Tab-separated table of C-alpha atoms in Angstrom:
chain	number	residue	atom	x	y	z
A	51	UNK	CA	78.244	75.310	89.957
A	52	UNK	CA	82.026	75.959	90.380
A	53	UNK	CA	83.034	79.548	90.830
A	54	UNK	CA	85.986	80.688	89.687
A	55	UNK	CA	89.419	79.506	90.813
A	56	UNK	CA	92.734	81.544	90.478
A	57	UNK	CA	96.099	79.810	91.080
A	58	UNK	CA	97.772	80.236	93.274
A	59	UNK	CA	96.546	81.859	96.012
A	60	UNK	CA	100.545	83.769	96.997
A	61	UNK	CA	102.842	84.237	94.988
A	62	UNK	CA	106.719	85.756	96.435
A	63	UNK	CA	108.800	86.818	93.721
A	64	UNK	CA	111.589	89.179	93.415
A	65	UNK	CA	112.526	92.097	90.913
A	66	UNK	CA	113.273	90.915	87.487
A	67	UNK	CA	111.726	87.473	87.677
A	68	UNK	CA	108.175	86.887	85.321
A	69	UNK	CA	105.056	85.208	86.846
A	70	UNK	CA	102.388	83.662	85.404
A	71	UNK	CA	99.105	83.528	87.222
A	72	UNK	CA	95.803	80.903	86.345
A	73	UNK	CA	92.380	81.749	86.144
A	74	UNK	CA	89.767	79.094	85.661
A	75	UNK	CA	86.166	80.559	84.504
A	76	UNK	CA	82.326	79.624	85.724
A	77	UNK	CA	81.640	76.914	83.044
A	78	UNK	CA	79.750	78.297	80.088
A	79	UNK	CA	81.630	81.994	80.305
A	80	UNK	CA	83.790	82.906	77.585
A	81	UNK	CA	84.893	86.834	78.826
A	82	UNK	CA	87.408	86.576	81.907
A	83	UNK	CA	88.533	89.706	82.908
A	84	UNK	CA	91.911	90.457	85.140
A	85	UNK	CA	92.358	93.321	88.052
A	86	UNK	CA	94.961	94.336	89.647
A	87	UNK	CA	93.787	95.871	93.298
A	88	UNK	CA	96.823	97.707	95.349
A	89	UNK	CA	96.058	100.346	97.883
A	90	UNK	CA	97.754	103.244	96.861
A	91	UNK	CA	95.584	103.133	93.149
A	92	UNK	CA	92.774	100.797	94.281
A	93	UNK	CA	91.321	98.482	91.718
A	94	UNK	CA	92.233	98.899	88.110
A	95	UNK	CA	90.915	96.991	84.670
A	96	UNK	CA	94.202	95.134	82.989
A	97	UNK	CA	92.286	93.277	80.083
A	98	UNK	CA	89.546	91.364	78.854
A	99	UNK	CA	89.715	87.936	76.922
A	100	UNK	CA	86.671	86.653	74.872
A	101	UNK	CA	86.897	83.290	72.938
A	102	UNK	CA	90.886	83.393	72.581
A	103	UNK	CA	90.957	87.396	71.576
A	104	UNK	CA	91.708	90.386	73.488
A	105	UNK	CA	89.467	92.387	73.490
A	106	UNK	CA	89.829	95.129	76.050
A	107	UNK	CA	92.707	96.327	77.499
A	108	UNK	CA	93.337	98.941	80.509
A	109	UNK	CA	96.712	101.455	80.816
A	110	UNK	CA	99.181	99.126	81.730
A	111	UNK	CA	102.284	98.680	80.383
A	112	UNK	CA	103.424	95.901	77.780
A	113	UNK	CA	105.168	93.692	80.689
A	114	UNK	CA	101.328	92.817	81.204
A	115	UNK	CA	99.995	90.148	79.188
A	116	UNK	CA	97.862	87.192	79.012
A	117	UNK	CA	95.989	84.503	76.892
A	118	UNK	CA	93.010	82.621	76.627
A	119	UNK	CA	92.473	79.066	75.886
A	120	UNK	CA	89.908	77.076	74.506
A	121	UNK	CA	88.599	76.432	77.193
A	122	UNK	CA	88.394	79.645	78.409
A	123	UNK	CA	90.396	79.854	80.941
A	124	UNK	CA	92.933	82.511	81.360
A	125	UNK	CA	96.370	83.227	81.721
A	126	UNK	CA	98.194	86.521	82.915
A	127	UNK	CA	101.872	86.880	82.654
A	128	UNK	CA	104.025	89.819	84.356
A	129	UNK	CA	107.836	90.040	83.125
A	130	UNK	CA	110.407	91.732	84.401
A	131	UNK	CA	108.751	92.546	87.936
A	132	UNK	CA	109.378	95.538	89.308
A	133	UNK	CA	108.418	96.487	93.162
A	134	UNK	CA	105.415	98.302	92.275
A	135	UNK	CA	103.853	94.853	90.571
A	136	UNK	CA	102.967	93.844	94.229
A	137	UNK	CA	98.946	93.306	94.336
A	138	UNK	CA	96.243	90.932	94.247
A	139	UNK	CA	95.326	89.954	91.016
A	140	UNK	CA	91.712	89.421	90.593
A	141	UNK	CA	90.282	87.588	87.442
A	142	UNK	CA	86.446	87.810	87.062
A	143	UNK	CA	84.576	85.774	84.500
A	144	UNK	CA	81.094	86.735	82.948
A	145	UNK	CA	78.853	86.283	79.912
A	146	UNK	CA	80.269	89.124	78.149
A	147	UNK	CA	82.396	92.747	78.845
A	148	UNK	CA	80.588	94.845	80.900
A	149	UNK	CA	78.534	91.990	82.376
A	150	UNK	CA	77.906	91.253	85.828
A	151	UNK	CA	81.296	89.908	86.915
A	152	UNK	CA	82.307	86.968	88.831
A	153	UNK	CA	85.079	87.152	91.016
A	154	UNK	CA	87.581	84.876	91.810
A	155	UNK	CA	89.379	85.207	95.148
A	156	UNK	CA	92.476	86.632	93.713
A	157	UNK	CA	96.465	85.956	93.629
A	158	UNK	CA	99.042	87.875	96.062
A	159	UNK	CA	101.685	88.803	94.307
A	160	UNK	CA	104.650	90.289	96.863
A	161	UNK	CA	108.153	91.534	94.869
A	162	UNK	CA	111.264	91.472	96.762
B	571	UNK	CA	90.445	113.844	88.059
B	572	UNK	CA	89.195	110.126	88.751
B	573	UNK	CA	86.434	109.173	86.312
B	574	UNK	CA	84.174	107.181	89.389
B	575	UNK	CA	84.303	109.326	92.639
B	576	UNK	CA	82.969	107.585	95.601
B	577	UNK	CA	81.410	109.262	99.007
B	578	UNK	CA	81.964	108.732	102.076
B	579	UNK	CA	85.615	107.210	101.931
B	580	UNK	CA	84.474	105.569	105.723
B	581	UNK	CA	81.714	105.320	107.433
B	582	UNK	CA	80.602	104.232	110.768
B	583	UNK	CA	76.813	102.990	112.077
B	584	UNK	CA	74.800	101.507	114.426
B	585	UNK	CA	72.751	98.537	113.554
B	586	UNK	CA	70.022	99.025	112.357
B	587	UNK	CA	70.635	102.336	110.552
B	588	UNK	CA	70.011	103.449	106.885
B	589	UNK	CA	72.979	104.068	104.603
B	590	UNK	CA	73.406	105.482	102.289
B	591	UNK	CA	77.004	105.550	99.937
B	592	UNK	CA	77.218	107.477	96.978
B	593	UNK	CA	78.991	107.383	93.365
B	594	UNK	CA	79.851	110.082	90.841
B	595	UNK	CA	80.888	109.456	87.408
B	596	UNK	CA	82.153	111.316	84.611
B	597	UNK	CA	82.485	108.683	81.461
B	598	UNK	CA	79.626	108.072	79.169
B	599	UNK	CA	78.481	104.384	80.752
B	600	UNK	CA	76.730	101.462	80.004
B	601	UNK	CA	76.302	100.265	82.820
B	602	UNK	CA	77.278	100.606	86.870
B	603	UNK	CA	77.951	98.480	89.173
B	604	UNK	CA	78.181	98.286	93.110
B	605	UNK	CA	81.027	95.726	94.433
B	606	UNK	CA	81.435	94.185	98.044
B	607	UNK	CA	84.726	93.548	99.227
B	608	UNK	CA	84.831	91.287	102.372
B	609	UNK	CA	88.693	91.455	104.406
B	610	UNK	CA	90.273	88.693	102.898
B	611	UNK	CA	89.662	90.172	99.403
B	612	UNK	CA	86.862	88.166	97.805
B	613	UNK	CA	84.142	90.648	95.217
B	614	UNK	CA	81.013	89.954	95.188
B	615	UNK	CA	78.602	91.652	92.516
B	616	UNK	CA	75.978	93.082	93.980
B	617	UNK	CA	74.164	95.094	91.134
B	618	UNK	CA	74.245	95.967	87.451
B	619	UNK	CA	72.316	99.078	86.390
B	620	UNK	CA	71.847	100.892	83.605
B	621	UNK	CA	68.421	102.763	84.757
B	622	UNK	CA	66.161	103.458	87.197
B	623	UNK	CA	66.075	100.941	90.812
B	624	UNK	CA	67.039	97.277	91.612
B	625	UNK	CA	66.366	95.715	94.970
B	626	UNK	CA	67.961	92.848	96.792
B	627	UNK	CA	66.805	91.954	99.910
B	628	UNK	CA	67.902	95.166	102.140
B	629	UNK	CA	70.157	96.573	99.328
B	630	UNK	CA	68.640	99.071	96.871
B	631	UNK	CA	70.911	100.724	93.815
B	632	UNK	CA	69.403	103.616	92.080
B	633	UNK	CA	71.203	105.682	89.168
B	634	UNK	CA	70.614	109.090	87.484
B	635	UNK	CA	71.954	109.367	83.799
B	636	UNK	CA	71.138	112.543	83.541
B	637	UNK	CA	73.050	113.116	86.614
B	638	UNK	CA	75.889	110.861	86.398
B	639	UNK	CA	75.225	109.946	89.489
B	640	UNK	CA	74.289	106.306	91.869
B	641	UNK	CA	73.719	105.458	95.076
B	642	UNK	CA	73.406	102.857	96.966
B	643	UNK	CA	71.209	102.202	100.180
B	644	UNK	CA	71.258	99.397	102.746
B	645	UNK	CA	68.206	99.773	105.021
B	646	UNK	CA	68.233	97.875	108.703
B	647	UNK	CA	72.007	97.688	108.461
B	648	UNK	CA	73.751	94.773	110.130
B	649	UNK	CA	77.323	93.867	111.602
B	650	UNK	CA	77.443	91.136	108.319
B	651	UNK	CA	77.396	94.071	105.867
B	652	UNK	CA	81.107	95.535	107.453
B	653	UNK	CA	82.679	95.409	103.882
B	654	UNK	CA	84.482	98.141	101.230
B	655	UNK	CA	81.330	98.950	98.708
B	656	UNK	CA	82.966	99.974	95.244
B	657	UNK	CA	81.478	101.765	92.566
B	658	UNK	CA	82.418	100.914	88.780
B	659	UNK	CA	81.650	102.561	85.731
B	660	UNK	CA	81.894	100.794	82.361
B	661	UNK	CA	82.103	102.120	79.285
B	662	UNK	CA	81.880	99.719	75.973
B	663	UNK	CA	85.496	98.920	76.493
B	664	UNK	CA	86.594	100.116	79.920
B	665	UNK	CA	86.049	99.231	83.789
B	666	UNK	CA	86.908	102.328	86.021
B	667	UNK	CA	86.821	101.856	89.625
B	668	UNK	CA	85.794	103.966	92.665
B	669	UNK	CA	88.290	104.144	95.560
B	670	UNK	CA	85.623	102.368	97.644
B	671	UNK	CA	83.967	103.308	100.602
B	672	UNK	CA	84.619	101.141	104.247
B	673	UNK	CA	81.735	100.058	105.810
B	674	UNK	CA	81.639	99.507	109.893
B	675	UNK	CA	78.208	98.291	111.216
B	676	UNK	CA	78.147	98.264	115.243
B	677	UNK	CA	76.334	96.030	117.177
């Protein structure tokens, strides 16, 4: 069985610019979840999708967003990037919120 | 104040010792979960708990509700467990995260 595949793997952007990031889910699971992971706050919940619908969302600001397809898989979108955007972004899909997640192995997003 | 505290922040040990890494939380949860981080950045879920004791292999993950409290134990440690453990809490709409704890196993 497939795991789950972000794309891409690195990402350089600089300040200002959006970015879009791809997450494909484990076949069958309709909640994908995104992370952002820096190491001054550590990991930290962005938002859960579920058939199409956010559901869940963490304490980020609006510049974060992202959709779900039919298919389930996921899309994140960052506008107007700012210096502190710089992470990996980690999208986990499961059976449902709160499930045992599965991770994907993350983007790298650098801001110049 | 964090709402998933994590203890030790590092920790060093021969092979073959018992560890032991600990998580405090201060949300009403429904469930917890222990994390592995390898360097390079891939998670891997190790347990889901909601009660009581799971075991995998060498790993064990107990919680206390009435305690808010988890830990989790690797007995016979090796140099292949060397990884960041995190702690999450979630809620019925919320993931929060422990700061991790970095794991060195010495040959």
């Amino acid at each position: 069985k497939a795991g789950v595949t972000q794309t891409p793997r690195y990402l350089i952007k600089t300040r200002g610019q959006q970015v879009t990031l791809s997450c494909s889910p484990i076949s069958g699971h309709r909640s994908v979840s995104w992370y952002q992971q820096t190491p001054g706050q550590g990991l930290q919940f962005l938002f859960e999708y579920f058939s199409e619908t956010q559901r869940n969302k963490g304490n980020f600001p609006g510049r974060f967003s992202g959709r779900q397809f039919s298919n389930s898989r996921s899309e994140m979108n960052v506008s107007t990037l700012e210096l502190g955007d710089s992470a990996l972004y980690l999208c986990a899909s499961s059976l449902g919120f709160g499930q045992p997640q599965h991770f994907g192995d993350g983007t790298r997003l650098s801001i110049l | 104040k964090n709402e998933v505290e994590q203890s030790p922040q590092n920790l060093t040990a021969q092979e073959g010792e018992f560890i032991t890494i600990n998580c405090s939380y201060s949300v009403g949860i429904s469930a917890l979960h222990w994390l592995q981080q390898h360097p390079g950045g891939g998670i891997v879920s190790l347990f889901m708990l909601s009660s009581g004791k799971k075991k995998h292999g060498r790993l064990i993950a107990t919680i206390n509700i009435q305690e808010k409290h988890s830990s989790l134990h690797i007995t016979a440690s090796h140099p292949r467990d060397s990884a960041v453990y995190i702690c999450a809490a979630t809620t019925g709409n919320q993931f929060y995260f422990g700061t991790g704890t970095s794991l060195t196993v010495i040959p």
